[in-house]
Coordinates of C-alpha atoms (C1' of nucleotides) in Angstrom, one line a residue:
Chain Q
M1 CA 0.0 0.1 -0.1
A2 CA 1.6 2.9 -1.3
N3 CA 1.7 6.4 1.0
A4 CA -0.3 9.2 0.8
F5 CA 2.9 11.2 -0.6
V6 CA 2.8 8.7 -3.3
E7 CA -0.6 8.8 -4.1
K8 CA -0.3 12.2 -4.5
L9 CA 2.4 12.4 -6.7
R10 CA 0.8 9.7 -9.0
G11 CA -1.8 11.7 -9.9
Y12 CA 1.0 13.4 -11.6
A13 CA 0.8 11.2 -15.4
S14 CA 4.8 10.9 -15.9
L15 CA 5.3 9.1 -12.4
T16 CA 6.1 5.1 -13.5
E17 CA 5.9 2.3 -11.2
A18 CA 9.9 2.1 -10.8
D19 CA 9.3 6.0 -9.9
A20 CA 6.4 5.2 -7.7
T21 CA 8.2 2.6 -5.6
I22 CA 12.1 4.9 -5.5
L23 CA 9.9 7.5 -4.3
E24 CA 8.6 5.0 -1.3
A25 CA 12.0 4.0 -0.7
A26 CA 13.3 7.8 0.4
C27 CA 10.5 8.0 2.9
S28 CA 11.5 5.2 5.1
T29 CA 13.3 7.7 7.6
Q30 CA 9.8 8.1 9.0
R31 CA 9.0 9.6 12.6
N32 CA 5.7 10.1 14.8
V33 CA 5.2 13.8 15.6
A34 CA 2.8 14.9 19.0
A35 CA 0.0 17.7 17.9
R36 CA 1.1 21.3 18.1
H37 CA 5.0 20.7 17.7
D38 CA 7.1 22.8 15.5
L39 CA 8.5 20.7 12.6
I40 CA 10.7 23.5 12.2
R41 CA 11.0 27.4 13.0
E42 CA 11.6 30.6 11.4
G43 CA 15.5 31.4 11.3
D44 CA 16.7 27.9 11.7
K45 CA 18.8 26.1 8.9
P46 CA 16.8 24.4 6.3
G47 CA 18.0 20.3 7.2
S48 CA 16.3 18.0 5.2
V49 CA 13.1 18.0 3.3
F50 CA 9.5 16.6 5.1
V51 CA 7.3 14.9 3.7
M52 CA 3.6 14.6 6.0
L53 CA 2.4 10.7 5.4
E54 CA -0.5 11.0 8.1
G55 CA -1.7 14.2 10.4
W56 CA -2.1 17.6 9.4
A57 CA 0.2 20.7 9.5
C58 CA 0.8 23.7 8.6
R59 CA 2.9 26.7 7.7
Y60 CA 2.7 29.9 10.0
K61 CA 4.1 33.1 10.9
I62 CA 3.5 34.8 14.1
L63 CA 3.2 39.0 13.8
P64 CA 5.3 41.1 16.5
E65 CA 1.7 42.0 18.3
G66 CA 1.1 38.2 18.5
G67 CA -1.1 37.5 16.3
R68 CA -0.8 34.1 14.1
Q69 CA -1.3 33.5 10.1
I70 CA -1.5 30.7 8.1
T71 CA -0.3 30.8 5.5
A72 CA -0.8 26.8 3.9
F73 CA -2.1 23.6 5.4
L74 CA 0.0 20.3 5.0
M75 CA -2.2 17.3 4.9
P76 CA -1.0 13.8 4.0
G77 CA 1.2 13.6 0.8
D78 CA 2.3 17.3 0.8
F79 CA 5.6 17.7 1.2
C80 CA 7.8 20.9 2.4
D81 CA 10.1 22.9 -0.8
M82 CA 12.4 20.4 -2.5
H83 CA 15.7 23.3 -2.5
V84 CA 14.8 25.1 0.8
S85 CA 18.3 24.0 1.8
V86 CA 19.5 26.6 -0.8
L87 CA 18.3 29.4 1.7
Q88 CA 20.3 30.5 4.9
E89 CA 17.3 30.1 7.1
M90 CA 13.8 29.3 7.1
D91 CA 11.5 32.7 7.0
H92 CA 8.3 31.0 8.4
N93 CA 7.3 27.7 10.9
I94 CA 5.5 24.7 9.9
G95 CA 3.6 23.1 13.0
T96 CA 1.6 19.9 13.3
L97 CA -1.9 20.2 13.7
T98 CA -2.6 17.0 15.0
P99 CA -0.4 14.1 16.3
A100 CA 1.2 13.2 12.4
R101 CA 3.9 10.9 11.2
V102 CA 6.6 12.7 8.9
A103 CA 9.0 11.3 7.2
S104 CA 12.3 13.3 6.3
I105 CA 14.5 12.9 3.1
P106 CA 18.4 14.3 3.5
R107 CA 19.3 17.0 1.6
A108 CA 21.9 14.8 -0.4
R109 CA 19.3 11.7 -1.1
M110 CA 16.7 14.4 -2.4
E111 CA 19.8 15.9 -5.2
E112 CA 20.2 12.6 -5.9
L113 CA 16.7 11.8 -6.3
I114 CA 16.6 14.6 -8.6
D115 CA 20.0 14.2 -10.3
T116 CA 19.2 10.3 -11.9
H117 CA 14.9 10.3 -11.9
P118 CA 13.5 13.0 -14.3
G119 CA 9.9 11.4 -14.1
I120 CA 10.4 12.1 -10.2
T121 CA 11.9 15.6 -10.7
R122 CA 9.2 16.0 -13.1
A123 CA 6.4 15.4 -10.7
F124 CA 8.3 17.2 -7.9
W125 CA 7.9 20.4 -9.9
W126 CA 4.5 20.2 -10.5
T127 CA 3.8 19.6 -6.6
Q128 CA 5.7 22.9 -6.5
L129 CA 3.5 24.9 -9.0
V130 CA 0.5 23.6 -7.0
D131 CA 1.8 24.7 -4.4
E132 CA 2.1 28.2 -5.9
G133 CA -1.1 28.1 -7.3
I134 CA -2.9 27.3 -3.9
L135 CA -0.2 30.4 -2.1
R136 CA -2.0 32.9 -5.0
A137 CA -5.8 31.5 -4.6
W138 CA -5.3 32.5 -1.2
I139 CA -4.0 36.2 -1.5
V140 CA -7.1 36.6 -3.8
S141 CA -9.6 34.9 -1.4
M142 CA -8.1 37.4 1.4
G143 CA -8.5 39.8 -1.2
R144 CA -11.4 40.1 -2.9
R145 CA -13.9 37.7 -1.3
K146 CA -16.1 38.2 2.0
S147 CA -16.2 35.8 4.8
S148 CA -18.6 33.4 3.7
A149 CA -17.3 33.3 0.3
R150 CA -13.5 32.7 2.0
V151 CA -14.9 30.3 4.3
A152 CA -16.4 28.2 1.5
H153 CA -13.9 28.5 -0.8
L154 CA -10.9 27.1 1.6
M155 CA -13.4 24.5 2.5
C156 CA -14.0 23.2 -1.4
E157 CA -10.1 23.1 -1.7
L158 CA -9.5 21.6 1.4
Y159 CA -12.1 19.0 0.4
V160 CA -10.5 18.8 -3.5
R161 CA -7.2 18.2 -2.0
M162 CA -8.3 15.3 0.1
R163 CA -10.3 13.4 -2.7
N164 CA -7.0 13.7 -4.9
V165 CA -5.1 11.6 -2.2
G166 CA -8.3 9.1 -2.3
A167 CA -8.9 10.4 1.3
T168 CA -13.0 11.9 0.6
T169 CA -16.3 9.1 1.9
G170 CA -18.5 9.9 -0.5
D171 CA -19.4 13.8 0.1
S172 CA -17.2 14.8 3.6
C173 CA -13.9 14.0 4.6
E174 CA -11.5 13.8 7.4
M175 CA -10.9 17.9 8.8
P176 CA -9.3 18.2 12.5
L177 CA -9.2 21.9 11.6
S178 CA -10.4 23.8 15.3
Q179 CA -12.1 27.3 14.2
I180 CA -9.6 28.7 15.8
V181 CA -7.0 27.4 13.6
L182 CA -9.1 27.9 10.6
A183 CA -9.6 31.8 11.5
D184 CA -5.9 31.9 11.9
A185 CA -5.7 30.7 8.4
L186 CA -8.5 33.0 6.9
G187 CA -7.9 36.0 8.0
L188 CA -10.9 36.4 10.6
T189 CA -11.4 36.1 14.2
S190 CA -12.8 32.4 15.0
V191 CA -16.8 34.7 16.6
H192 CA -16.6 35.5 12.6
V193 CA -15.7 32.1 11.5
N194 CA -18.3 30.7 14.0
R195 CA -20.8 32.3 12.6
V196 CA -20.3 32.1 9.2
F197 CA -20.2 28.1 9.3
R198 CA -23.6 28.5 11.2
K199 CA -24.3 30.9 8.3
L200 CA -24.2 27.4 5.9
R201 CA -25.3 24.4 8.3
L202 CA -28.8 26.2 8.6
A203 CA -28.5 27.0 5.1
K204 CA -27.6 23.0 4.5
I205 CA -25.0 23.3 2.5
M206 CA -21.9 22.1 4.9
E207 CA -21.7 21.2 8.4
L208 CA -18.0 21.1 10.1
R209 CA -18.3 18.6 12.7
T210 CA -14.8 17.8 15.0
G211 CA -12.5 16.0 12.7
S212 CA -14.6 16.4 9.6
L213 CA -16.3 18.4 7.4
I214 CA -19.7 17.3 5.9
I215 CA -20.5 18.6 2.6
S216 CA -24.4 18.7 1.7
D217 CA -24.4 20.7 -1.2
I218 CA -21.5 21.2 -3.3
E219 CA -22.8 23.1 -6.2
R220 CA -24.1 25.8 -3.7
L221 CA -21.0 25.6 -2.3
A222 CA -18.2 25.9 -5.0
Q223 CA -21.0 28.7 -6.0
I224 CA -20.7 31.0 -3.1
A225 CA -16.7 30.6 -3.0
G226 CA -16.3 31.1 -6.8
F227 CA -14.5 28.1 -6.7
D228 CA -12.9 26.9 -9.8
D229 CA -10.0 24.1 -9.1
N230 CA -8.0 24.8 -12.1
Y231 CA -4.9 25.8 -10.0
L232 CA -5.2 22.6 -8.2
H233 CA -3.5 21.2 -12.0
R234 CA -5.4 17.5 -11.2
R235 CA -4.6 15.8 -14.6
G236 CA -7.3 15.1 -16.1
A237 CA -9.7 16.6 -13.7
A238 CA -13.5 16.4 -13.3
A239 CA -15.5 20.1 -13.0
V240 CA -16.6 20.0 -9.2
Chain G
M1 CA 26.5 46.7 -19.0
A2 CA 24.6 42.8 -17.4
N3 CA 20.8 43.6 -17.6
A4 CA 18.8 43.7 -14.5
F5 CA 17.9 39.7 -14.4
V6 CA 21.8 38.3 -14.1
E7 CA 22.1 41.8 -11.8
K8 CA 19.4 40.2 -9.3
L9 CA 20.6 36.6 -9.6
R10 CA 24.1 38.0 -9.2
G11 CA 22.4 38.9 -5.3
Y12 CA 22.8 35.3 -5.1
A13 CA 26.6 34.3 -4.5
S14 CA 27.1 31.4 -6.3
L15 CA 26.7 32.8 -10.0
T16 CA 29.8 33.3 -11.5
E17 CA 31.1 35.6 -14.2
A18 CA 30.8 32.9 -16.6
D19 CA 27.3 31.8 -15.9
A20 CA 26.3 35.4 -15.9
T21 CA 27.5 35.8 -19.5
I22 CA 25.1 32.8 -20.3
L23 CA 22.4 34.1 -18.9
E24 CA 23.2 37.4 -20.7
A25 CA 22.9 35.8 -23.8
A26 CA 19.7 33.7 -23.3
C27 CA 18.1 36.6 -22.9
S28 CA 19.2 37.8 -26.5
T29 CA 15.2 37.0 -27.6
Q30 CA 13.7 40.5 -26.5
R31 CA 10.8 42.5 -27.5
N32 CA 8.8 45.8 -26.4
V33 CA 5.6 45.1 -25.1
A34 CA 3.1 48.0 -24.3
A35 CA 1.9 49.2 -21.2
R36 CA -1.9 46.9 -20.0
H37 CA -1.1 44.4 -22.1
D38 CA -1.0 40.5 -21.0
L39 CA 2.2 38.8 -21.6
I40 CA 0.2 35.5 -20.9
R41 CA -3.5 35.0 -20.1
E42 CA -5.4 32.3 -17.9
G43 CA -6.2 29.2 -19.8
D44 CA -2.8 29.4 -22.3
K45 CA -0.6 26.6 -22.6
P46 CA 2.5 27.8 -20.9
G47 CA 5.5 28.1 -23.5
S48 CA 8.3 30.1 -23.1
V49 CA 9.5 31.7 -19.7
F50 CA 9.2 36.0 -19.5
V51 CA 11.9 37.9 -18.2
M52 CA 11.2 41.4 -17.0
L53 CA 14.5 43.0 -18.4
E54 CA 12.5 46.7 -17.7
G55 CA 9.0 47.8 -16.9
W56 CA 6.7 46.7 -14.6
A57 CA 4.0 44.0 -14.8
C58 CA 1.5 41.9 -12.6
R59 CA 0.1 38.2 -12.2
Y60 CA -3.3 38.7 -11.6
K61 CA -6.9 37.5 -11.6
I62 CA -10.2 38.2 -12.2
L63 CA -13.2 37.3 -10.4
P64 CA -16.7 36.3 -11.6
E65 CA -18.1 39.7 -10.5
G66 CA -15.7 41.2 -11.9
G67 CA -12.8 42.4 -9.2
R68 CA -9.5 42.4 -9.8
Q69 CA -7.0 40.6 -7.3
I70 CA -3.0 41.0 -8.1
T71 CA -1.2 38.2 -6.9
A72 CA 2.3 39.6 -7.6
F73 CA 4.7 42.5 -9.0
L74 CA 7.1 41.9 -11.4
M75 CA 9.7 44.5 -11.6
P76 CA 13.2 44.2 -13.8
G77 CA 14.9 41.5 -13.1
D78 CA 12.3 39.2 -12.0
F79 CA 11.2 36.2 -14.1
C80 CA 8.2 33.5 -14.1
D81 CA 8.8 30.1 -13.3
M82 CA 11.3 28.1 -14.6
H83 CA 8.9 24.6 -15.1
V84 CA 5.4 26.1 -16.0
S85 CA 5.7 24.1 -18.8
V86 CA 4.9 21.7 -16.5
L87 CA 1.5 22.4 -16.4
Q88 CA -0.8 22.2 -19.1
E89 CA -2.6 25.7 -18.7
M90 CA -2.4 29.2 -16.6
D91 CA -4.1 29.5 -13.9
H92 CA -3.6 33.4 -13.6
N93 CA -2.7 35.9 -15.9
I94 CA 0.5 37.6 -16.3
G95 CA -0.1 41.5 -17.7
T96 CA 1.9 44.7 -18.0
L97 CA 1.4 47.4 -15.7
T98 CA 4.2 49.9 -17.7
P99 CA 5.8 49.7 -21.0
A100 CA 8.0 46.8 -20.6
R101 CA 10.9 44.8 -22.2
V102 CA 10.6 41.7 -21.9
A103 CA 12.9 38.6 -23.0
S104 CA 11.8 34.6 -23.6
I105 CA 13.5 32.5 -23.0
P106 CA 12.3 28.7 -25.0
R107 CA 11.4 25.7 -23.0
A108 CA 14.3 24.0 -24.6
R109 CA 17.1 26.8 -24.0
M110 CA 16.1 26.9 -20.0
E111 CA 16.0 22.9 -20.0
E112 CA 18.9 22.9 -21.3
L113 CA 20.8 25.5 -18.6
I114 CA 19.3 23.3 -16.2
D115 CA 20.9 20.5 -16.8
T116 CA 24.4 21.8 -17.7
H117 CA 24.9 24.7 -15.4
P118 CA 24.1 23.8 -11.5
G119 CA 25.3 27.6 -10.6
I120 CA 22.7 29.1 -12.5
T121 CA 19.9 25.9 -11.9
R122 CA 20.7 26.9 -7.7
A123 CA 20.2 30.9 -8.5
F124 CA 17.2 29.7 -10.3
W125 CA 15.7 27.4 -7.2
W126 CA 16.7 30.9 -5.0
T127 CA 14.5 33.4 -7.1
Q128 CA 11.9 30.5 -6.7
L129 CA 11.7 30.4 -3.2
V130 CA 12.1 34.1 -3.0
D131 CA 9.0 34.0 -5.0
E132 CA 7.5 31.9 -2.9
G133 CA 8.2 33.8 0.3
I134 CA 6.6 36.9 -1.4
L135 CA 3.3 35.7 -1.5
R136 CA 3.3 34.0 1.7
A137 CA 4.4 37.4 3.1
W138 CA 1.9 38.8 1.3
I139 CA -0.9 36.3 2.7
V140 CA 0.6 37.3 6.0
S141 CA -0.3 41.1 5.1
M142 CA -4.1 40.5 4.0
G143 CA -4.6 38.9 6.8
R144 CA -3.5 39.9 9.1
R145 CA -2.1 43.7 9.1
K146 CA -4.9 46.7 9.0
S147 CA -4.7 49.0 5.7
S148 CA -1.7 51.5 6.8
A149 CA 0.4 48.8 8.1
R150 CA -0.3 46.9 4.9
V151 CA 0.5 49.6 2.7
A152 CA 3.7 50.4 4.4
H153 CA 4.8 46.8 4.0
L154 CA 4.3 46.6 0.6
M155 CA 6.1 49.6 0.1
C156 CA 8.8 48.5 2.3
E157 CA 8.9 45.2 0.2
L158 CA 8.9 47.2 -3.3
Y159 CA 11.4 49.5 -2.3
V160 CA 14.2 46.8 -1.1
R161 CA 13.3 44.3 -4.2
M162 CA 14.1 48.0 -6.3
R163 CA 17.0 48.0 -4.2
N164 CA 18.4 44.6 -4.8
V165 CA 18.8 45.7 -8.5
G166 CA 20.8 48.7 -7.9
A167 CA 17.4 50.6 -9.1
T168 CA 17.2 53.0 -5.8
T169 CA 18.1 56.3 -5.7
G170 CA 19.0 57.3 -1.8
D171 CA 15.7 57.6 -0.2
S172 CA 13.6 57.1 -3.2
C173 CA 12.9 54.7 -6.3
E174 CA 10.9 54.6 -9.0
M175 CA 7.4 53.0 -8.5
P176 CA 5.0 53.3 -11.5
L177 CA 1.6 52.4 -10.0
S178 CA -1.2 54.2 -9.6
Q179 CA -3.0 53.5 -6.1
I180 CA -6.1 51.5 -8.2
V181 CA -3.4 49.2 -9.2
L182 CA -1.8 49.1 -5.3
A183 CA -5.8 48.8 -4.5
D184 CA -5.8 46.1 -6.2
A185 CA -2.6 44.4 -4.9
L186 CA -3.6 45.5 -1.3
G187 CA -7.2 43.8 -1.2
L188 CA -8.3 47.1 -0.5
T189 CA -10.2 49.9 -2.7
S190 CA -8.8 53.1 -4.0
V191 CA -10.5 55.9 -2.0
H192 CA -9.0 53.7 1.0
V193 CA -5.3 53.7 -0.4
N194 CA -5.6 57.2 -1.3
R195 CA -6.4 58.2 2.4
V196 CA -3.5 56.1 3.9
F197 CA -0.9 57.5 1.9
R198 CA -2.9 60.6 2.3
K199 CA -2.1 59.9 6.4
L200 CA 1.7 58.7 5.7
R201 CA 2.7 62.0 3.8
L202 CA 1.1 64.5 6.4
A203 CA 3.3 62.4 9.1
K204 CA 6.1 62.8 6.8
I205 CA 6.7 59.2 6.8
M206 CA 6.5 58.6 2.5
E207 CA 5.3 60.2 -0.9
L208 CA 4.0 59.0 -3.4
R209 CA 4.6 61.0 -6.8
T210 CA 3.3 60.1 -10.3
G211 CA 6.1 57.7 -10.7
S212 CA 8.4 57.2 -7.9
L213 CA 8.0 56.5 -4.4
I214 CA 10.0 58.8 -1.7
I215 CA 10.7 57.2 1.4
S216 CA 11.3 60.1 4.3
D217 CA 11.5 58.0 7.5
I218 CA 12.0 54.7 6.2
E219 CA 12.7 53.7 10.2
R220 CA 8.8 54.4 11.6
L221 CA 8.1 52.5 7.8
A222 CA 9.7 49.7 8.8
Q223 CA 8.2 50.1 12.3
I224 CA 4.7 50.5 10.8
A225 CA 4.6 48.1 8.8
G226 CA 6.4 45.7 11.0
F227 CA 8.4 45.0 8.2
D228 CA 11.3 42.4 8.4
D229 CA 13.4 41.7 5.1
N230 CA 14.5 38.0 5.9
Y231 CA 11.5 36.8 3.6
L232 CA 13.8 38.6 0.8
H233 CA 16.6 36.1 1.9
R234 CA 19.1 38.6 0.2
R235 CA 23.0 37.3 0.7
G236 CA 24.6 39.2 3.6
A237 CA 21.8 41.5 3.6
A238 CA 21.9 44.8 6.0
A239 CA 19.1 45.4 8.5
V240 CA 16.7 48.1 6.7
Chain V
dC1 C1' -15.7 14.2 37.3
dG2 C1' -12.7 18.1 36.9
dC3 C1' -11.0 21.2 33.8
dG4 C1' -9.1 23.3 29.8
dT5 C1' -10.2 24.4 25.3
dT6 C1' -13.6 24.8 21.8
dT7 C1' -17.5 26.7 20.0
dT8 C1' -21.6 29.5 20.6
dT9 C1' -24.1 33.9 21.1
dG10 C1' -24.6 38.6 22.2
dA11 C1' -23.9 43.7 22.4
dA12 C1' -21.2 47.8 20.9
dG13 C1' -17.8 49.6 17.9
dC14 C1' -14.5 51.0 14.0
dC15 C1' -12.8 49.7 10.1
dC16 C1' -13.2 50.4 5.4
dC17 C1' -16.3 50.3 1.9
dT18 C1' -19.9 51.9 -1.4
dC19 C1' -21.8 56.3 -3.8
dA20 C1' -20.9 60.5 -4.8
dA21 C1' -19.0 64.9 -6.8
dG22 C1' -15.1 67.4 -7.2
dT23 C1' -10.5 68.8 -8.6
dG24 C1' -6.6 67.6 -11.0
dT25 C1' -3.2 65.8 -14.3
dA26 C1' -1.4 64.1 -19.1
dG27 C1' -2.2 63.2 -23.8
dT28 C1' -4.5 64.5 -28.5
dG29 C1' -5.9 67.4 -31.6
dG30 C1' -7.6 71.3 -33.9
Chain B
dC1 C1' -2.0 77.6 -27.1
dC2 C1' -6.4 76.0 -25.8
dA3 C1' -10.3 73.2 -25.7
dC4 C1' -11.5 68.2 -25.1
dT5 C1' -11.0 63.8 -23.5
dA6 C1' -10.3 59.8 -20.6
dC7 C1' -8.6 58.8 -16.2
dA8 C1' -6.3 58.8 -11.6
dC9 C1' -6.9 61.7 -7.2
dT10 C1' -9.0 63.7 -3.5
dT11 C1' -12.7 64.3 -0.2
dG12 C1' -17.1 63.4 2.4
dA13 C1' -21.0 61.3 4.2
dG14 C1' -23.4 57.1 5.9
dG15 C1' -23.6 52.3 5.9
dG16 C1' -22.1 47.7 6.7
dG17 C1' -19.0 43.6 7.5
dC18 C1' -16.2 42.2 11.1
dT19 C1' -13.6 42.6 14.9
dT20 C1' -13.9 43.4 20.4
dC21 C1' -15.3 42.4 24.8
dA22 C1' -17.8 39.6 27.1
dA23 C1' -20.0 35.6 28.9
dA24 C1' -22.5 31.6 29.1
dA25 C1' -22.5 26.5 27.2
dA26 C1' -20.4 22.3 25.2
dC27 C1' -17.1 19.2 24.4
dG28 C1' -13.3 16.2 24.8
dC29 C1' -9.4 14.3 27.3
dG30 C1' -6.8 12.6 31.7

DNA sequence: CGCGTTTTTGAAGCCCCTCAAGTGTAGTGG
DNA sequence: CCACTACACTTGAGGGGCTTCAAAAACGCG
């Protein structure tokens, strides 16, 4: 059974069975990490590349006044910057949100993979471009969408990303994020996020239970969000 | 005299003189583009990689309701995604803001450079990581900074980026951006951007004339912004 | 069960938006 | 040189979306 990382990269056409096996092996160094634990902190010298195998993490920054802004969610299958080691130091933190299982690919092994396996390298490029697309989509959301659309858009994105790694069951998926965490990602307060979820729940569009998201009316959700999944660059993707 | 692109990559230690010459040559295919002209549109199949030599451009998205969100400014020396060609189609637009001079590096030439010049390849990685850092910094700004801090932060960023390509003169630099354009980048209205600039001007902190930015009190500006330039990853950078 | 955290709801206020009108300013053509 | 046009900038008034502050209820975990 392939891990979520390999599963995700398989969604990209050029990854062969042989490549998948090699990737699987590259993730052999694994460790369990508790929830709310930083994998790497701002100012640290980047070393190995992390791969999320189980559990969720996020990239975040803390502001001088104490506020937190999450800039990305890392779910099973996601990994962190194939070339970070080029940088002298990290400009943000990465921390777990749930208990997680994380693989580390040493810098040398990464470079070896890149040098010798063009298919894997292309798959890495692809994930990096998708991650950039997600960053841009977040900027669009924060800049020009009102709170309901912003919440709806994030839920659409996370649902589709979970589906892309085969982690959805029908119209629901695992989503171990508190409203506080979502607020820190959306640039809202948890109080307001709560009111938005209340409205969407009463409108029978979606519901956020502890640990999971249930979407009852994905069409209306996508419509409220103005969601177009093109930025996730799934090969042969069907529209939502 | 090296072009702005080579000048920028030189800021990254590993670029040798020989590499610089090769890069310069790779930019030999140039063309002039009028202001307000799209270099590439959402849905297009990416081909060559663009390099900005003169003038400014931006990445942007248009929302269903007609609003525009700018997700990045491209200034002289910036280039666009070394691996875009991996994607089937663009998920956003890139358009000029001023008359510009743009180089195109064909996909094949890019791959050749990457295969044969590790120093150049590392410099490309570096610019990509800086661009990602900028995207994250924008998310932090839009999510957690109030309008004055947000405007101040963007001005700090653009000033430092201009300085990194040697395009500043003392405490001022070229900045051919209208308040409307800035508003579309900041997630604010141009009316409010105008009021913020008025306040900062009256406080004798900075002034935006047509075409240029003059910073009178960079320390207070950086303080208002909560600006830390670490995310721009300048080698041996001095603090602001 | 008890405690910490998250969720939920209310009330008041502010930041930024919307709408609107008037004032520059640069470019064009007579 | 001055209409004329098209934008961008500027300023005011009013409103709404989201925040802040506060407190109670519900949840989850040892």
